[in-house]
Amino acid sequence: MVQWSDFERATIQDIFSKIDSGVVGPAALSRCLIVYPWTQRYFGSFGNLYNADAITSNPKVAAHGKVVLAGLEKAVKNMDDIKTTYKDLSVLHSEKLHVDPDNFNLLSDCLTIVVASQMGEAFTADVQAAFQKFLAVVVASLRKQYH
Amino acid sequence: MTHLTAKDKETVKTFWAKISSNGAAIGADALSRMLVVYPQTKTYFSHWKDLSPGSAPVKKHGATVMSGVADAVAKIDDLTAGLLSLSELHAFTLRVDPSNFKILSHNILVVLAIMFPTDFTPEVHVAMDKFLAAVARALSEKYR
């Protein structure tokens, strides 16, 4: 089971209470589609993804960004058993969506960068470490049901 | 995988011109973060007295690293040739495992996002990510 220090626990709760989820989700997903364009392979039905402006203003991307953030908030509420919380989500990503799990790390990096730019100086090295540990646990849980 | 287009190079040079005066601070913060967030990287600095964020050796080395990056920007049209001696240094003397280049690059990008939130757009992000990957590849050239 994952061990969270008091600092890590408090930091994750604090980050998610402070960030604007309506902004961070869409920003992170659109950044991922721009910086790592091969991730667009999973979004064939989203319409115009031809350039950075199209991606950033695409309403389906924005809507899906919010879905992703909502999923993360579920993990924040269940930090002591993210693995079980994400069991169905893991099956979904593997069996239905067929997402290469290495892509989870790409989105994680974009989330880190978007949260960093939102929080500015408050995103210290220790806060970054806690956030990246949280994302690593999320990614591991999403990978768990792949076979 | 890392081929820098003319647009990439232009984006990197323009962004770099904006931020280069902060080079030392960027380097110090990126290095500090790397040592905290990826503790395995501390193994390369066991000869330093103080590995804490913002310490004197970390600041000094951060500035050294970023002046290398500045050099790479100037030699962006031929990184392999331009970074030859740096590659030999990393390959034969420092022997840094190349996986760590990616780790430091990530932390540089995080610092850029913090220090320049409006300028570090997705377009600038992808160009800088590609550039740092190209620098990493040039540094790995002499390894074997």
CSV table of C-alpha atoms in Angstrom, one decimal:
chain,number,residue,atom,x,y,z
A,1,MET,CA,0.0,0.0,0.0
A,2,VAL,CA,1.2,3.5,-0.7
A,3,GLN,CA,2.5,5.4,2.3
A,4,TRP,CA,1.7,9.1,2.3
A,5,SER,CA,3.5,11.5,4.7
A,6,ASP,CA,1.4,14.2,6.4
A,7,PHE,CA,3.0,16.7,4.2
A,8,GLU,CA,2.2,14.8,1.0
A,9,ARG,CA,-1.4,14.2,2.0
A,10,ALA,CA,-1.9,17.9,2.9
A,11,THR,CA,-0.1,19.1,-0.2
A,12,ILE,CA,-2.3,17.1,-2.6
A,13,GLN,CA,-5.5,18.2,-0.9
A,14,ASP,CA,-4.2,21.8,-1.0
A,15,ILE,CA,-3.3,21.7,-4.7
A,16,PHE,CA,-6.6,20.4,-5.8
A,17,SER,CA,-8.5,22.9,-3.6
A,18,LYS,CA,-6.5,25.7,-5.1
A,19,ILE,CA,-6.4,24.9,-8.8
A,20,ASP,CA,-9.2,25.9,-11.2
A,21,SER,CA,-10.2,22.4,-12.4
A,22,GLY,CA,-12.2,23.9,-15.3
A,23,VAL,CA,-8.9,25.4,-16.5
A,24,VAL,CA,-6.3,22.9,-15.6
A,25,GLY,CA,-8.0,19.8,-17.2
A,26,PRO,CA,-8.5,21.4,-20.6
A,27,ALA,CA,-5.1,23.1,-20.5
A,28,ALA,CA,-3.2,19.9,-19.7
A,29,LEU,CA,-5.0,17.8,-22.3
A,30,SER,CA,-4.6,20.3,-25.1
A,31,ARG,CA,-1.0,20.8,-24.1
A,32,CYS,CA,-0.5,17.0,-24.3
A,33,LEU,CA,-2.1,16.9,-27.8
A,34,ILE,CA,0.2,19.8,-29.0
A,35,VAL,CA,3.5,18.8,-27.4
A,36,TYR,CA,3.1,15.0,-28.1
A,37,PRO,CA,1.0,15.0,-31.3
A,38,TRP,CA,0.9,11.2,-31.6
A,39,THR,CA,-1.5,11.2,-28.6
A,40,GLN,CA,-4.1,12.6,-31.0
A,41,ARG,CA,-4.5,9.0,-32.2
A,42,TYR,CA,-7.0,8.5,-29.5
A,43,PHE,CA,-9.2,11.4,-30.4
A,44,GLY,CA,-10.2,10.8,-34.0
A,45,SER,CA,-13.8,11.8,-33.2
A,46,PHE,CA,-12.9,15.2,-31.8
A,47,GLY,CA,-12.8,17.0,-35.1
A,48,ASN,CA,-10.3,19.8,-35.8
A,49,LEU,CA,-6.9,19.1,-34.2
A,50,TYR,CA,-4.8,20.5,-37.1
A,51,ASN,CA,-2.8,23.0,-35.1
A,52,ALA,CA,-2.3,24.4,-31.6
A,53,ASP,CA,-5.0,27.1,-31.9
A,54,ALA,CA,-7.5,24.5,-33.2
A,55,ILE,CA,-6.7,22.1,-30.3
A,56,THR,CA,-6.8,24.9,-27.7
A,57,SER,CA,-10.2,26.1,-28.8
A,58,ASN,CA,-11.7,22.7,-29.5
A,59,PRO,CA,-14.8,22.2,-27.3
A,60,LYS,CA,-14.5,18.4,-27.2
A,61,VAL,CA,-10.9,18.6,-26.0
A,62,ALA,CA,-12.0,21.1,-23.3
A,63,ALA,CA,-14.9,18.9,-22.2
A,64,HIS,CA,-12.7,15.8,-22.1
A,65,GLY,CA,-10.0,17.7,-20.1
A,66,LYS,CA,-12.7,18.3,-17.4
A,67,VAL,CA,-13.6,14.6,-17.4
A,68,VAL,CA,-9.9,13.7,-16.8
A,69,LEU,CA,-9.6,16.2,-14.0
A,70,ALA,CA,-12.8,14.8,-12.4
A,71,GLY,CA,-11.1,11.4,-12.5
A,72,LEU,CA,-8.1,12.8,-10.7
A,73,GLU,CA,-10.3,14.4,-8.0
A,74,LYS,CA,-11.7,10.9,-7.3
A,75,ALA,CA,-8.2,9.7,-6.6
A,76,VAL,CA,-7.6,12.7,-4.3
A,77,LYS,CA,-10.7,11.7,-2.3
A,78,ASN,CA,-9.5,8.1,-2.1
A,79,MET,CA,-5.7,8.5,-1.6
A,80,ASP,CA,-5.3,5.4,0.5
A,81,ASP,CA,-6.7,3.1,-2.1
A,82,ILE,CA,-6.4,4.6,-5.6
A,83,LYS,CA,-5.7,1.1,-7.0
A,84,THR,CA,-9.2,-0.1,-6.1
A,85,THR,CA,-10.9,3.2,-6.9
A,86,TYR,CA,-9.4,3.0,-10.5
A,87,LYS,CA,-10.1,-0.6,-11.2
A,88,ASP,CA,-12.9,0.0,-13.7
A,89,LEU,CA,-11.1,3.0,-15.2
A,90,SER,CA,-8.0,0.8,-15.8
A,91,VAL,CA,-10.1,-1.8,-17.5
A,92,LEU,CA,-11.8,0.9,-19.6
A,93,HIS,CA,-8.4,2.3,-20.8
A,94,SER,CA,-7.1,-1.1,-21.6
A,95,GLU,CA,-10.0,-3.0,-23.1
A,96,LYS,CA,-12.2,-0.3,-24.6
A,97,LEU,CA,-9.9,2.7,-25.3
A,98,HIS,CA,-6.8,0.7,-26.0
A,99,VAL,CA,-4.5,3.5,-24.7
A,100,ASP,CA,-0.8,2.7,-24.6
A,101,PRO,CA,-0.1,3.2,-20.9
A,102,ASP,CA,3.2,5.1,-21.7
A,103,ASN,CA,0.9,7.9,-22.8
A,104,PHE,CA,-0.2,8.3,-19.1
A,105,ASN,CA,3.3,9.7,-18.3
A,106,LEU,CA,3.0,12.2,-21.1
A,107,LEU,CA,-0.2,13.6,-19.8
A,108,SER,CA,1.2,13.5,-16.2
A,109,ASP,CA,4.1,15.7,-17.4
A,110,CYS,CA,1.7,18.2,-19.0
A,111,LEU,CA,-0.4,18.3,-15.8
A,112,THR,CA,2.7,19.0,-13.7
A,113,ILE,CA,3.7,21.9,-16.0
A,114,VAL,CA,0.2,23.4,-16.1
A,115,VAL,CA,-0.2,23.2,-12.3
A,116,ALA,CA,3.3,24.7,-11.9
A,117,SER,CA,2.4,27.6,-14.0
A,118,GLN,CA,-0.9,28.1,-12.1
A,119,MET,CA,0.7,27.9,-8.7
A,120,GLY,CA,3.9,29.8,-9.5
A,121,GLU,CA,6.4,30.1,-6.6
A,122,ALA,CA,4.1,28.1,-4.4
A,123,PHE,CA,5.0,25.0,-6.5
A,124,THR,CA,8.2,24.4,-4.6
A,125,ALA,CA,10.5,21.4,-5.1
A,126,ASP,CA,8.8,19.6,-2.2
A,127,VAL,CA,5.3,20.3,-3.5
A,128,GLN,CA,6.4,19.1,-7.0
A,129,ALA,CA,7.8,15.9,-5.5
A,130,ALA,CA,4.4,15.2,-3.7
A,131,PHE,CA,2.4,16.0,-6.8
A,132,GLN,CA,4.6,13.8,-9.1
A,133,LYS,CA,4.4,11.0,-6.5
A,134,PHE,CA,0.6,11.3,-6.6
A,135,LEU,CA,0.5,11.2,-10.4
A,136,ALA,CA,2.9,8.2,-10.3
A,137,VAL,CA,0.4,6.3,-8.1
A,138,VAL,CA,-2.5,7.3,-10.4
A,139,VAL,CA,-0.6,6.1,-13.5
A,140,ALA,CA,0.4,2.8,-11.8
A,141,SER,CA,-3.3,2.2,-10.8
A,142,LEU,CA,-4.4,2.9,-14.4
A,143,ARG,CA,-1.8,0.4,-15.7
A,144,LYS,CA,-2.8,-2.3,-13.2
A,145,GLN,CA,-5.6,-4.1,-15.1
A,146,TYR,CA,-3.7,-4.2,-18.4
A,147,HIS,CA,-2.8,-7.7,-19.5
B,1,MET,CA,12.5,11.5,-33.4
B,2,THR,CA,14.1,14.9,-32.7
B,3,HIS,CA,14.4,16.9,-35.9
B,4,LEU,CA,14.3,20.6,-35.3
B,5,THR,CA,12.3,22.4,-38.0
B,6,ALA,CA,13.2,26.0,-38.9
B,7,LYS,CA,10.1,27.1,-36.9
B,8,ASP,CA,11.3,25.2,-33.9
B,9,LYS,CA,14.7,26.9,-34.1
B,10,GLU,CA,13.1,30.3,-34.4
B,11,THR,CA,10.8,29.7,-31.5
B,12,VAL,CA,13.7,28.5,-29.3
B,13,LYS,CA,15.9,31.5,-30.2
B,14,THR,CA,13.2,34.0,-29.7
B,15,PHE,CA,12.1,32.5,-26.3
B,16,TRP,CA,15.8,32.2,-25.2
B,17,ALA,CA,16.4,35.8,-26.0
B,18,LYS,CA,13.6,36.7,-23.6
B,19,ILE,CA,14.8,34.5,-20.8
B,20,SER,CA,18.6,34.2,-21.1
B,21,SER,CA,19.3,36.9,-18.5
B,22,ASN,CA,17.6,34.5,-16.0
B,23,GLY,CA,19.8,31.6,-17.0
B,24,ALA,CA,21.6,31.1,-13.7
B,25,ALA,CA,18.4,31.3,-11.7
B,26,ILE,CA,16.6,28.9,-14.1
B,27,GLY,CA,19.5,26.4,-13.8
B,28,ALA,CA,19.7,26.7,-10.0
B,29,ASP,CA,16.0,26.0,-9.6
B,30,ALA,CA,15.9,23.2,-12.1
B,31,LEU,CA,18.9,21.5,-10.5
B,32,SER,CA,17.4,22.0,-7.0
B,33,ARG,CA,14.1,20.4,-8.1
B,34,MET,CA,15.8,17.5,-9.8
B,35,LEU,CA,17.8,16.6,-6.6
B,36,VAL,CA,14.6,16.7,-4.5
B,37,VAL,CA,12.1,15.2,-6.9
B,38,TYR,CA,14.4,12.5,-8.3
B,39,PRO,CA,16.7,11.7,-5.3
B,40,GLN,CA,18.6,9.0,-7.3
B,41,THR,CA,20.3,11.9,-9.2
B,42,LYS,CA,22.0,12.9,-6.0
B,43,THR,CA,24.4,10.0,-6.6
B,44,TYR,CA,26.3,12.1,-9.0
B,45,PHE,CA,27.0,14.8,-6.5
B,46,SER,CA,28.2,12.9,-3.4
B,47,HIS,CA,31.3,15.2,-3.5
B,48,TRP,CA,29.2,18.3,-2.6
B,49,LYS,CA,28.9,19.4,1.0
B,50,ASP,CA,25.4,20.7,0.6
B,51,LEU,CA,22.7,19.3,-1.8
B,52,SER,CA,19.8,21.3,-0.5
B,53,PRO,CA,17.8,23.6,-2.8
B,54,GLY,CA,19.5,26.9,-3.4
B,55,SER,CA,22.8,25.9,-1.8
B,56,ALA,CA,26.1,27.3,-3.1
B,57,PRO,CA,27.2,24.3,-5.1
B,58,VAL,CA,23.7,23.8,-6.5
B,59,LYS,CA,23.6,27.5,-7.6
B,60,LYS,CA,27.0,27.4,-9.1
B,61,HIS,CA,26.4,24.2,-11.0
B,62,GLY,CA,23.0,25.3,-12.2
B,63,ALA,CA,24.6,28.3,-13.8
B,64,THR,CA,27.2,26.1,-15.4
B,65,VAL,CA,24.6,23.8,-16.9
B,66,MET,CA,22.5,26.8,-18.3
B,67,SER,CA,25.6,28.3,-19.9
B,68,GLY,CA,25.9,25.0,-21.7
B,69,VAL,CA,22.3,25.3,-22.8
B,70,ALA,CA,23.0,28.9,-24.0
B,71,ASP,CA,25.9,27.6,-26.0
B,72,ALA,CA,23.6,25.0,-27.5
B,73,VAL,CA,21.1,27.7,-28.6
B,74,ALA,CA,23.9,29.5,-30.4
B,75,LYS,CA,25.0,26.2,-32.1
B,76,ILE,CA,21.4,25.1,-32.8
B,77,ASP,CA,22.2,24.5,-36.5
B,78,ASP,CA,24.7,21.7,-35.7
B,79,LEU,CA,24.4,20.5,-32.1
B,80,THR,CA,26.5,17.3,-32.7
B,81,ALA,CA,29.5,19.3,-33.8
B,82,GLY,CA,28.9,22.2,-31.5
B,83,LEU,CA,28.6,20.1,-28.3
B,84,LEU,CA,31.4,17.6,-29.2
B,85,SER,CA,33.7,18.4,-26.3
B,86,LEU,CA,30.8,18.5,-23.8
B,87,SER,CA,29.7,15.1,-25.1
B,88,GLU,CA,33.2,13.8,-24.5
B,89,LEU,CA,33.2,15.2,-21.0
B,90,HIS,CA,29.8,13.6,-20.1
B,91,ALA,CA,30.8,10.3,-21.8
B,92,PHE,CA,34.3,9.7,-20.5
B,93,THR,CA,34.7,11.8,-17.4
B,94,LEU,CA,31.3,12.4,-15.9
B,95,ARG,CA,29.7,9.2,-17.2
B,96,VAL,CA,26.1,10.5,-16.5
B,97,ASP,CA,23.6,7.9,-17.5
B,98,PRO,CA,21.7,9.5,-20.4
B,99,SER,CA,18.3,8.8,-18.8
B,100,ASN,CA,19.1,11.7,-16.5
B,101,PHE,CA,19.2,14.2,-19.3
B,102,LYS,CA,15.4,13.7,-19.7
B,103,ILE,CA,14.9,14.2,-16.0
B,104,LEU,CA,16.8,17.5,-15.9
B,105,SER,CA,15.1,18.6,-19.1
B,106,HIS,CA,11.7,18.0,-17.5
B,107,ASN,CA,12.7,20.1,-14.5
B,108,ILE,CA,13.9,22.9,-16.7
B,109,LEU,CA,10.5,23.0,-18.4
B,110,VAL,CA,8.7,23.1,-15.0
B,111,VAL,CA,10.9,26.1,-14.0
B,112,LEU,CA,10.1,27.8,-17.3
B,113,ALA,CA,6.4,27.2,-16.7
B,114,ILE,CA,6.7,28.8,-13.3
B,115,MET,CA,8.8,31.8,-14.2
B,116,PHE,CA,7.2,32.6,-17.6
B,117,PRO,CA,3.6,31.3,-17.4
B,118,THR,CA,2.3,33.5,-20.2
B,119,ASP,CA,5.3,33.1,-22.6
B,120,PHE,CA,5.6,29.4,-22.1
B,121,THR,CA,2.7,28.5,-24.4
B,122,PRO,CA,2.1,25.0,-25.7
B,123,GLU,CA,4.0,26.0,-29.0
B,124,VAL,CA,7.0,27.2,-27.0
B,125,HIS,CA,6.8,24.1,-24.8
B,126,VAL,CA,7.0,21.7,-27.7
B,127,ALA,CA,9.9,23.6,-29.3
B,128,MET,CA,11.8,23.7,-26.1
B,129,ASP,CA,11.1,20.0,-25.3
B,130,LYS,CA,12.3,19.1,-28.8
B,131,PHE,CA,15.4,21.3,-28.4
B,132,LEU,CA,16.4,19.9,-25.0
B,133,ALA,CA,15.9,16.3,-26.4
B,134,ALA,CA,18.2,17.2,-29.3
B,135,VAL,CA,20.8,18.6,-26.9
B,136,ALA,CA,20.5,15.4,-24.8
B,137,ARG,CA,21.1,13.3,-28.0
B,138,ALA,CA,24.1,15.4,-29.0
B,139,LEU,CA,25.5,15.0,-25.4
B,140,SER,CA,25.0,11.2,-25.7
B,141,GLU,CA,26.9,10.9,-29.1
B,142,LYS,CA,30.3,9.9,-27.7
B,143,TYR,CA,29.0,7.4,-25.1
B,144,ARG,CA,29.7,4.3,-27.2
